[in-house]
Amino acid sequence: MKKYLVGFLVCLFLLLGGCSLKTYDQLYCLPGRSAAYRNLQETVSWAMDTMSYCAPLTGENQQAVQSADLDGDGEEEYLVFARSVTDRPLQILIFHRDGEDFSLSGRIEGSGTAFDRVEYAQIDGVPGMELIVGRQVSDQVLRNLSVYSFAGGSTTSLLSASYREFVTVDLTDSGANELLLLGRSEEELTSGGAFLYGCEDEGMSFLGSVGLSGGVEDVRRIIPGKLEGGKPAVYVASAAGDDAIVTDVLAVVGQRFTNVSASAESGTSVRTLRNRFVYATDIDEDGVLELPSLIPMEPLQNVEKWDQQLILWYSLREDGSACEKMDTYYNDQDGWYLCLDPRWARRLTVIREASSYRFFIWDERYNSAEMVFSVEAFSGSDREENALSQNRFPLYRGDTVTYAASLGVASVQYGITQETLIGSFHLIRQDWMTGEI
């Protein structure tokens, strides 16, 4: 019980009366705020009675005490997530502030073993935030979700559904969010599906569903983004076997919820990548998400340790057609990539030897490959000296490692210079490779 009390006090200190982490000065609340702090603590303690704190387990909101302007009056309400010993043990206590005083203004009771995830979003277009609550039910794969509105000072349930994962996103470009659930269809309990809900008139309505390429248990990442042309979309990446990813791209096209990446011939998304740690990302930072597609490279003769990490990044248009964007050599093992010139990128072959990578370009006229440059990683106290020796030049200097390159004789005919290599070298952002659901 002591650890719950400590957590509660920390949450109140950060939430109450405008204290924030924006500056150190703001951490020192005015003396008058301590009365409100004590009043809220006393009101919560009285309302909790024999209950214990029960913070959500996943998502961005994992505090036992949270705040949000639920009714749109400009004042934040305080929400306490708790567990009771009743038949509906999961409790959400809502406290309204009036000056320095607080009162219990609402209570939401639900069944389940734990709060899975909590989100706040504008869904119904009315001032105030809707509360989206996911609850775990025993050890079941699917969980229960409820959406609550607090417009007009009363608590209204807008939707109850089952889900595996969910995301709020404005797919219709209406200015309000829709709710996208990933789960199983009632007709085929083993299949994976995406179900879209949005507000129409005074409640939430079912807007459509599409199938996913795999089961809901295989979903690894959900990424809101945009298609080529700017239409909002959601990218759902799922594991396809032990070493591949398949990505479903979901959008509302012509007022119809659809999987724009689906192939009529195969019934699944059209492209997979044989590396389950590379996901869709805006690699060229143009505001549109790109998908990765592995391109095989022709090996050199009598060479065993050739590397195959050439990736074509492409975006999708709303009709499902691809727009090729960028070729990269993508070294996820060492955490860096190179943007490649499309004039010769597809003729590239790379040989890896420990932390050294030698890049060759095939000349189809002579059926031979010439070494154009190499990239190496150096660590230790002498890494700077090594990076500048033997005609090498630094590509990137980190805290513990320095990446360097050297040019081959054939680099001249392909327009490869120190400047172009330095400009094409990038570190892989960790959120592209990790953060699985």
Short mmCIF file of C-alpha atoms in Angstrom, two decimals:
data_model
loop_
_atom_site.label_atom_id
_atom_site.label_comp_id
_atom_site.label_asym_id
_atom_site.label_seq_id
_atom_site.Cartn_x
_atom_site.Cartn_y
_atom_site.Cartn_z
CA MET A 1 0.00 0.00 0.00
CA LYS A 2 2.95 2.31 0.69
CA LYS A 3 4.15 2.22 -2.92
CA TYR A 4 0.64 3.11 -4.15
CA LEU A 5 0.55 6.12 -1.81
CA VAL A 6 3.95 7.34 -3.02
CA GLY A 7 2.84 7.00 -6.64
CA PHE A 8 -0.39 8.84 -5.90
CA LEU A 9 1.45 11.75 -4.26
CA VAL A 10 3.83 12.06 -7.20
CA CYS A 11 0.94 12.07 -9.66
CA LEU A 12 -0.90 14.75 -7.68
CA PHE A 13 2.23 16.90 -7.43
CA LEU A 14 2.63 16.91 -11.21
CA LEU A 15 -1.05 17.23 -12.07
CA LEU A 16 -2.51 19.65 -9.57
CA GLY A 17 -2.84 23.37 -10.01
CA GLY A 18 -0.81 23.83 -13.18
CA CYS A 19 2.52 22.41 -11.98
CA SER A 20 4.39 20.99 -14.95
CA LEU A 21 7.80 19.92 -16.14
CA LYS A 22 8.22 22.79 -18.60
CA THR A 23 10.67 24.68 -16.36
CA TYR A 24 12.26 24.02 -12.99
CA ASP A 25 10.67 27.18 -11.60
CA GLN A 26 7.19 25.81 -12.24
CA LEU A 27 7.86 22.88 -9.93
CA TYR A 28 7.55 25.25 -6.99
CA CYS A 29 3.79 25.69 -6.54
CA LEU A 30 2.36 28.78 -4.86
CA PRO A 31 1.51 28.32 -1.15
CA GLY A 32 -2.23 28.59 -1.84
CA ARG A 33 -2.14 25.43 -3.98
CA SER A 34 -1.28 23.22 -1.02
CA ALA A 35 -4.84 23.59 0.30
CA ALA A 36 -6.21 22.24 -2.98
CA TYR A 37 -3.68 19.44 -2.82
CA ARG A 38 -4.85 18.42 0.66
CA ASN A 39 -8.50 18.74 -0.31
CA LEU A 40 -8.09 16.48 -3.32
CA GLN A 41 -6.08 13.97 -1.33
CA GLU A 42 -8.76 13.83 1.36
CA THR A 43 -11.59 13.55 -1.18
CA VAL A 44 -9.84 10.76 -3.06
CA SER A 45 -9.02 8.89 0.16
CA TRP A 46 -12.65 9.07 1.25
CA ALA A 47 -13.95 7.93 -2.15
CA MET A 48 -11.42 5.11 -2.46
CA ASP A 49 -12.41 3.54 0.86
CA THR A 50 -11.21 -0.09 0.56
CA MET A 51 -10.15 0.17 -3.09
CA SER A 52 -6.55 0.05 -4.36
CA TYR A 53 -4.93 1.97 -7.21
CA CYS A 54 -4.89 0.17 -10.56
CA ALA A 55 -2.92 2.03 -13.23
CA PRO A 56 -3.30 1.12 -16.95
CA LEU A 57 -0.67 -1.35 -18.12
CA THR A 58 0.11 -0.11 -21.66
CA GLY A 59 0.01 3.05 -23.76
CA GLU A 60 1.14 6.58 -22.98
CA ASN A 61 -1.21 7.09 -20.02
CA GLN A 62 -0.01 4.68 -17.34
CA GLN A 63 -0.58 6.81 -14.22
CA ALA A 64 -3.07 5.86 -11.53
CA VAL A 65 -4.12 9.54 -11.36
CA GLN A 66 -4.70 11.41 -14.63
CA SER A 67 -6.32 14.65 -15.74
CA ALA A 68 -8.26 15.79 -18.81
CA ASP A 69 -10.94 18.31 -19.69
CA LEU A 70 -13.71 15.80 -20.22
CA ASP A 71 -16.72 18.12 -20.42
CA GLY A 72 -15.10 20.97 -22.35
CA ASP A 73 -15.58 23.65 -19.70
CA GLY A 74 -11.91 24.63 -19.68
CA GLU A 75 -11.25 22.97 -16.30
CA GLU A 76 -9.54 19.60 -16.08
CA GLU A 77 -11.18 16.74 -14.26
CA TYR A 78 -9.06 14.28 -12.26
CA LEU A 79 -9.46 10.58 -12.90
CA VAL A 80 -8.35 7.88 -10.47
CA PHE A 81 -8.06 4.31 -11.76
CA ALA A 82 -8.75 1.80 -9.02
CA ARG A 83 -9.74 -1.77 -8.24
CA SER A 84 -12.51 -2.82 -5.85
CA VAL A 85 -13.73 -6.15 -4.48
CA THR A 86 -17.16 -5.88 -6.15
CA ASP A 87 -18.56 -7.85 -9.08
CA ARG A 88 -17.37 -5.06 -11.39
CA PRO A 89 -13.95 -4.43 -9.88
CA LEU A 90 -12.40 -1.93 -12.29
CA GLN A 91 -13.37 1.55 -11.13
CA ILE A 92 -12.74 5.00 -12.63
CA LEU A 93 -13.41 7.80 -10.14
CA ILE A 94 -13.88 11.26 -11.65
CA PHE A 95 -13.34 14.34 -9.50
CA HIS A 96 -14.48 17.85 -10.39
CA ARG A 97 -12.68 20.91 -9.09
CA ASP A 98 -14.47 24.00 -7.79
CA GLY A 99 -11.86 26.50 -6.62
CA GLU A 100 -9.90 24.79 -3.86
CA ASP A 101 -12.53 22.11 -3.31
CA PHE A 102 -13.10 18.79 -5.06
CA SER A 103 -16.07 16.49 -5.31
CA LEU A 104 -16.66 13.04 -6.75
CA SER A 105 -18.68 13.84 -9.87
CA GLY A 106 -18.76 10.44 -11.54
CA ARG A 107 -17.90 6.79 -11.26
CA ILE A 108 -17.47 4.26 -14.08
CA GLU A 109 -17.52 0.58 -13.17
CA GLY A 110 -16.33 -2.24 -15.41
CA SER A 111 -15.52 -5.92 -15.46
CA GLY A 112 -12.06 -7.35 -16.05
CA THR A 113 -8.76 -8.07 -14.40
CA ALA A 114 -6.87 -4.86 -15.25
CA PHE A 115 -6.99 -1.63 -17.22
CA ASP A 116 -5.14 -2.36 -20.43
CA ARG A 117 -4.93 1.10 -21.98
CA VAL A 118 -6.52 4.53 -21.66
CA GLU A 119 -6.69 7.28 -24.29
CA TYR A 120 -8.34 10.70 -24.56
CA ALA A 121 -9.50 11.92 -27.97
CA GLN A 122 -11.93 14.29 -29.65
CA ILE A 123 -14.39 11.98 -31.38
CA ASP A 124 -17.93 13.39 -31.28
CA GLY A 125 -17.10 16.96 -32.35
CA VAL A 126 -18.48 18.41 -29.09
CA PRO A 127 -16.14 20.34 -26.74
CA GLY A 128 -14.41 18.04 -24.32
CA MET A 129 -12.43 14.83 -24.63
CA GLU A 130 -13.89 11.37 -25.00
CA LEU A 131 -12.46 8.70 -22.70
CA ILE A 132 -11.44 5.42 -24.35
CA VAL A 133 -10.86 2.58 -21.90
CA GLY A 134 -9.51 -0.86 -22.71
CA ARG A 135 -9.86 -3.60 -20.13
CA GLN A 136 -8.17 -6.98 -19.95
CA VAL A 137 -10.46 -9.95 -19.39
CA SER A 138 -8.67 -12.89 -17.79
CA ASP A 139 -6.01 -14.24 -20.17
CA GLN A 140 -8.06 -13.77 -23.33
CA VAL A 141 -6.38 -12.44 -26.46
CA LEU A 142 -9.19 -9.97 -27.09
CA ARG A 143 -9.97 -7.20 -24.62
CA ASN A 144 -13.04 -5.10 -23.93
CA LEU A 145 -13.19 -1.46 -25.01
CA SER A 146 -15.58 1.30 -23.99
CA VAL A 147 -15.88 4.89 -25.22
CA TYR A 148 -17.44 7.50 -22.91
CA SER A 149 -18.63 11.03 -23.58
CA PHE A 150 -19.12 13.65 -20.87
CA ALA A 151 -20.91 16.31 -22.90
CA GLY A 152 -23.64 18.13 -21.00
CA GLY A 153 -22.26 17.09 -17.63
CA SER A 154 -23.41 13.46 -17.83
CA THR A 155 -21.54 10.27 -18.61
CA THR A 156 -22.71 8.51 -21.79
CA SER A 157 -21.40 5.24 -23.19
CA LEU A 158 -20.87 5.68 -26.95
CA LEU A 159 -19.46 2.26 -27.82
CA SER A 160 -18.61 -1.14 -26.39
CA ALA A 161 -16.58 -3.60 -28.45
CA SER A 162 -13.83 -6.19 -28.29
CA TYR A 163 -10.34 -5.50 -29.63
CA ARG A 164 -6.75 -6.64 -29.74
CA GLU A 165 -5.27 -3.18 -30.48
CA PHE A 166 -6.81 0.21 -31.19
CA VAL A 167 -5.79 3.62 -32.45
CA THR A 168 -7.59 6.97 -32.77
CA VAL A 169 -6.98 8.73 -36.07
CA ASP A 170 -8.78 11.14 -38.38
CA LEU A 171 -9.05 8.97 -41.51
CA THR A 172 -11.95 10.96 -42.98
CA ASP A 173 -10.22 14.37 -42.68
CA SER A 174 -13.27 15.65 -40.80
CA GLY A 175 -11.36 17.27 -37.93
CA ALA A 176 -12.62 14.64 -35.45
CA ASN A 177 -11.03 11.27 -34.77
CA GLU A 178 -12.34 7.88 -35.74
CA LEU A 179 -11.65 4.77 -33.70
CA LEU A 180 -9.85 1.94 -35.49
CA LEU A 181 -10.03 -1.45 -33.79
CA LEU A 182 -7.97 -4.49 -34.70
CA GLY A 183 -9.62 -7.75 -33.73
CA ARG A 184 -11.49 -10.74 -35.07
CA SER A 185 -14.65 -10.83 -37.07
CA GLU A 186 -17.67 -12.52 -35.54
CA GLU A 187 -18.05 -14.77 -38.58
CA GLU A 188 -14.43 -16.00 -38.66
CA LEU A 189 -12.98 -15.99 -35.18
CA THR A 190 -9.48 -16.95 -36.38
CA SER A 191 -9.09 -14.16 -38.92
CA GLY A 192 -7.70 -10.71 -38.37
CA GLY A 193 -9.75 -7.66 -39.20
CA ALA A 194 -9.76 -3.88 -38.87
CA PHE A 195 -13.02 -2.21 -37.82
CA LEU A 196 -13.64 1.53 -38.15
CA TYR A 197 -16.08 3.50 -35.98
CA GLY A 198 -16.93 7.18 -36.08
CA CYS A 199 -19.53 9.59 -34.71
CA GLU A 200 -22.65 10.24 -36.72
CA ASP A 201 -25.53 12.26 -35.29
CA GLU A 202 -25.45 11.62 -31.51
CA GLY A 203 -23.61 8.29 -31.30
CA MET A 204 -20.85 6.18 -32.77
CA SER A 205 -21.53 4.19 -35.91
CA PHE A 206 -19.79 1.31 -37.64
CA LEU A 207 -18.14 2.71 -40.78
CA GLY A 208 -16.73 -0.46 -42.29
CA SER A 209 -14.24 -3.30 -41.93
CA VAL A 210 -11.42 -4.85 -43.93
CA GLY A 211 -9.42 -8.03 -43.57
CA LEU A 212 -5.80 -8.13 -42.47
CA SER A 213 -3.07 -10.25 -43.99
CA GLY A 214 -2.48 -12.15 -40.75
CA GLY A 215 -4.04 -12.89 -37.40
CA VAL A 216 -4.39 -10.17 -34.81
CA GLU A 217 -1.82 -11.97 -32.66
CA ASP A 218 0.78 -11.29 -35.37
CA VAL A 219 0.42 -7.49 -35.36
CA ARG A 220 3.73 -5.87 -34.40
CA ARG A 221 3.26 -2.17 -35.08
CA ILE A 222 0.49 0.33 -35.92
CA ILE A 223 1.71 3.55 -37.57
CA PRO A 224 -0.62 6.45 -38.48
CA GLY A 225 0.69 8.27 -41.55
CA LYS A 226 -0.19 9.52 -45.02
CA LEU A 227 -0.40 8.09 -48.51
CA GLU A 228 1.26 9.66 -51.52
CA GLY A 229 -0.95 12.67 -52.18
CA GLY A 230 -1.62 13.39 -48.50
CA LYS A 231 -4.61 11.19 -47.65
CA PRO A 232 -4.40 9.90 -44.04
CA ALA A 233 -3.82 6.18 -43.56
CA VAL A 234 -2.88 3.63 -40.92
CA TYR A 235 -0.04 1.18 -41.58
CA VAL A 236 -0.44 -2.16 -39.77
CA ALA A 237 2.72 -4.29 -39.81
CA SER A 238 2.36 -7.99 -38.95
CA ALA A 239 4.82 -10.85 -38.70
CA ALA A 240 4.60 -13.31 -41.58
CA GLY A 241 6.54 -16.32 -40.38
CA ASP A 242 9.82 -15.99 -38.55
CA ASP A 243 11.64 -13.60 -40.88
CA ALA A 244 9.17 -11.46 -42.79
CA ILE A 245 6.84 -8.52 -42.34
CA VAL A 246 3.63 -7.88 -44.23
CA THR A 247 2.07 -4.41 -44.07
CA ASP A 248 -1.59 -3.56 -44.54
CA VAL A 249 -2.31 0.06 -45.44
CA LEU A 250 -5.78 1.17 -44.36
CA ALA A 251 -7.54 4.34 -45.52
CA VAL A 252 -10.92 5.82 -46.38
CA VAL A 253 -11.05 6.19 -50.17
CA GLY A 254 -14.19 7.53 -51.83
CA GLN A 255 -16.04 7.38 -48.47
CA ARG A 256 -15.22 3.66 -48.24
CA PHE A 257 -12.91 2.09 -45.66
CA THR A 258 -10.44 -0.03 -47.60
CA ASN A 259 -7.12 -1.85 -47.52
CA VAL A 260 -5.29 -0.01 -50.30
CA SER A 261 -2.36 -2.46 -50.20
CA ALA A 262 -4.45 -5.62 -50.75
CA SER A 263 -3.76 -7.73 -53.80
CA ALA A 264 -6.77 -9.25 -55.53
CA GLU A 265 -4.65 -12.15 -56.73
CA SER A 266 -3.10 -13.24 -53.44
CA GLY A 267 -5.60 -11.89 -50.94
CA THR A 268 -2.77 -10.41 -48.88
CA SER A 269 -0.65 -7.30 -48.98
CA VAL A 270 1.50 -7.34 -52.06
CA ARG A 271 4.98 -6.94 -50.59
CA THR A 272 6.88 -8.50 -47.72
CA LEU A 273 10.33 -7.73 -46.41
CA ARG A 274 12.60 -10.52 -45.25
CA ASN A 275 13.64 -8.65 -42.14
CA ARG A 276 11.06 -8.28 -39.43
CA PHE A 277 12.77 -5.31 -37.80
CA VAL A 278 12.36 -2.83 -40.66
CA TYR A 279 9.04 -1.01 -40.68
CA ALA A 280 7.37 1.69 -42.72
CA THR A 281 8.83 5.12 -42.06
CA ASP A 282 9.07 8.56 -43.64
CA ILE A 283 12.65 7.98 -44.71
CA ASP A 284 12.86 11.02 -47.00
CA GLU A 285 10.96 13.27 -44.55
CA ASP A 286 8.38 14.41 -47.10
CA GLY A 287 5.41 13.78 -44.79
CA VAL A 288 4.48 10.49 -46.48
CA LEU A 289 5.25 7.05 -45.05
CA GLU A 290 7.43 4.81 -47.20
CA LEU A 291 7.38 1.01 -47.20
CA PRO A 292 10.54 -1.09 -47.54
CA SER A 293 11.05 -3.73 -50.22
CA LEU A 294 14.16 -5.92 -50.30
CA ILE A 295 16.03 -6.00 -53.61
CA PRO A 296 18.38 -8.97 -54.22
CA MET A 297 21.97 -8.14 -55.16
CA GLU A 298 24.05 -10.23 -57.50
CA PRO A 299 26.93 -11.88 -55.61
CA LEU A 300 30.55 -11.79 -56.69
CA GLN A 301 32.04 -15.07 -57.77
CA ASN A 302 33.87 -17.11 -55.13
CA VAL A 303 32.75 -14.75 -52.35
CA GLU A 304 30.72 -16.20 -49.49
CA LYS A 305 30.28 -13.19 -47.20
CA TRP A 306 28.36 -10.92 -49.51
CA ASP A 307 25.67 -8.81 -47.90
CA GLN A 308 22.08 -8.42 -49.12
CA GLN A 309 20.57 -5.31 -47.58
CA LEU A 310 19.54 -3.20 -50.56
CA ILE A 311 16.11 -1.71 -49.88
CA LEU A 312 13.81 0.14 -52.24
CA TRP A 313 11.52 2.49 -50.33
CA TYR A 314 8.17 3.23 -51.97
CA SER A 315 4.93 4.96 -51.02
CA LEU A 316 1.39 3.98 -51.96
CA ARG A 317 -1.19 6.05 -53.75
CA GLU A 318 -4.85 5.74 -52.78
CA ASP A 319 -5.49 3.42 -55.74
CA GLY A 320 -2.86 1.01 -54.38
CA SER A 321 -0.19 1.77 -56.98
CA ALA A 322 3.41 2.22 -55.87
CA CYS A 323 5.55 5.34 -56.12
CA GLU A 324 9.26 4.55 -55.90
CA LYS A 325 11.04 7.02 -53.63
CA MET A 326 14.55 5.97 -52.57
CA ASP A 327 17.17 3.22 -52.78
CA THR A 328 19.23 2.56 -49.66
CA TYR A 329 21.85 0.19 -48.38
CA TYR A 330 20.28 -0.56 -45.01
CA ASN A 331 22.65 -1.97 -42.38
CA ASP A 332 20.34 -2.76 -39.48
CA GLN A 333 23.04 -4.83 -37.76
CA ASP A 334 25.36 -1.85 -37.23
CA GLY A 335 22.64 0.81 -37.22
CA TRP A 336 23.31 2.93 -40.33
CA TYR A 337 22.18 3.30 -43.92
CA LEU A 338 23.30 4.97 -47.14
CA CYS A 339 21.07 6.75 -49.64
CA LEU A 340 22.08 5.50 -53.07
CA ASP A 341 22.10 7.06 -56.54
CA PRO A 342 19.26 5.35 -58.46
CA ARG A 343 21.40 5.36 -61.61
CA TRP A 344 23.60 2.59 -60.19
CA ALA A 345 21.93 1.43 -56.96
CA ARG A 346 20.42 -1.72 -58.53
CA ARG A 347 23.88 -2.80 -59.75
CA LEU A 348 25.35 -2.71 -56.26
CA THR A 349 27.00 -5.62 -54.43
CA VAL A 350 28.41 -5.39 -50.91
CA ILE A 351 30.99 -7.62 -49.24
CA ARG A 352 31.08 -7.59 -45.46
CA GLU A 353 34.19 -8.46 -43.46
CA ALA A 354 33.77 -7.87 -39.72
CA SER A 355 33.01 -4.12 -39.38
CA SER A 356 34.23 -3.31 -42.90
CA TYR A 357 31.89 -3.09 -45.91
CA ARG A 358 33.18 -2.91 -49.49
CA PHE A 359 30.80 -1.63 -52.17
CA PHE A 360 31.04 -2.83 -55.77
CA ILE A 361 29.12 -1.72 -58.86
CA TRP A 362 28.55 -4.17 -61.68
CA ASP A 363 29.50 -3.13 -65.22
CA GLU A 364 27.16 -5.14 -67.39
CA ARG A 365 29.24 -4.54 -70.51
CA TYR A 366 32.13 -6.54 -69.12
CA ASN A 367 30.20 -8.70 -66.63
CA SER A 368 32.51 -7.52 -63.85
CA ALA A 369 32.25 -5.46 -60.67
CA GLU A 370 34.54 -2.68 -59.52
CA MET A 371 35.07 -1.52 -55.94
CA VAL A 372 33.86 2.08 -55.61
CA PHE A 373 34.11 2.74 -51.85
CA SER A 374 34.26 1.12 -48.43
CA VAL A 375 32.74 1.95 -45.05
CA GLU A 376 34.26 0.93 -41.72
CA ALA A 377 33.43 1.39 -38.05
CA PHE A 378 36.16 2.15 -35.48
CA SER A 379 35.91 2.12 -31.70
CA GLY A 380 38.38 2.53 -28.87
CA SER A 381 40.72 5.37 -27.96
CA ASP A 382 42.47 5.31 -31.35
CA ARG A 383 39.30 5.41 -33.46
CA GLU A 384 39.90 8.97 -34.68
CA GLU A 385 43.42 8.12 -35.81
CA ASN A 386 42.21 5.02 -37.64
CA ALA A 387 39.37 6.92 -39.29
CA LEU A 388 41.87 9.35 -40.85
CA SER A 389 44.51 6.79 -41.93
CA GLN A 390 44.96 5.06 -45.31
CA ASN A 391 43.06 7.73 -47.24
CA ARG A 392 39.95 7.36 -45.10
CA PHE A 393 37.67 10.25 -44.13
CA PRO A 394 35.06 10.44 -41.32
CA LEU A 395 31.40 9.95 -42.13
CA TYR A 396 30.07 10.29 -38.59
CA ARG A 397 31.61 10.76 -35.14
CA GLY A 398 29.69 9.29 -32.22
CA ASP A 399 30.42 9.00 -28.51
CA THR A 400 31.95 5.53 -28.81
CA VAL A 401 32.30 4.83 -32.53
CA THR A 402 33.51 6.65 -35.62
CA TYR A 403 32.38 5.67 -39.11
CA ALA A 404 34.80 6.32 -41.95
CA ALA A 405 34.96 5.69 -45.69
CA SER A 406 37.55 5.44 -48.43
CA LEU A 407 37.08 5.83 -52.18
CA GLY A 408 38.05 3.31 -54.84
CA VAL A 409 39.49 4.22 -58.21
CA ALA A 410 36.18 3.50 -59.96
CA SER A 411 34.30 6.01 -57.81
CA VAL A 412 35.14 8.82 -60.21
CA GLN A 413 33.15 7.44 -63.13
CA TYR A 414 30.04 7.11 -60.95
CA GLY A 415 30.28 10.59 -59.46
CA ILE A 416 30.96 9.35 -55.94
CA THR A 417 32.91 11.86 -53.84
CA GLN A 418 33.65 12.46 -50.17
CA GLU A 419 30.87 15.02 -50.06
CA THR A 420 28.24 12.75 -51.62
CA LEU A 421 29.13 9.88 -49.28
CA ILE A 422 29.05 12.07 -46.18
CA GLY A 423 25.68 13.47 -47.26
CA SER A 424 24.21 10.01 -47.91
CA PHE A 425 25.28 8.44 -44.59
CA HIS A 426 22.64 8.32 -41.82
CA LEU A 427 22.13 6.52 -38.54
CA ILE A 428 19.03 4.33 -38.23
CA ARG A 429 16.57 5.79 -35.74
CA GLN A 430 15.80 3.22 -33.08
CA ASP A 431 12.03 3.72 -33.28
CA TRP A 432 12.14 2.34 -36.83
CA MET A 433 13.43 -0.98 -35.56
CA THR A 434 11.91 -1.46 -32.11
CA GLY A 435 8.84 -0.47 -30.13
CA GLU A 436 6.77 -3.47 -31.09
CA ILE A 437 3.32 -3.77 -29.58
#
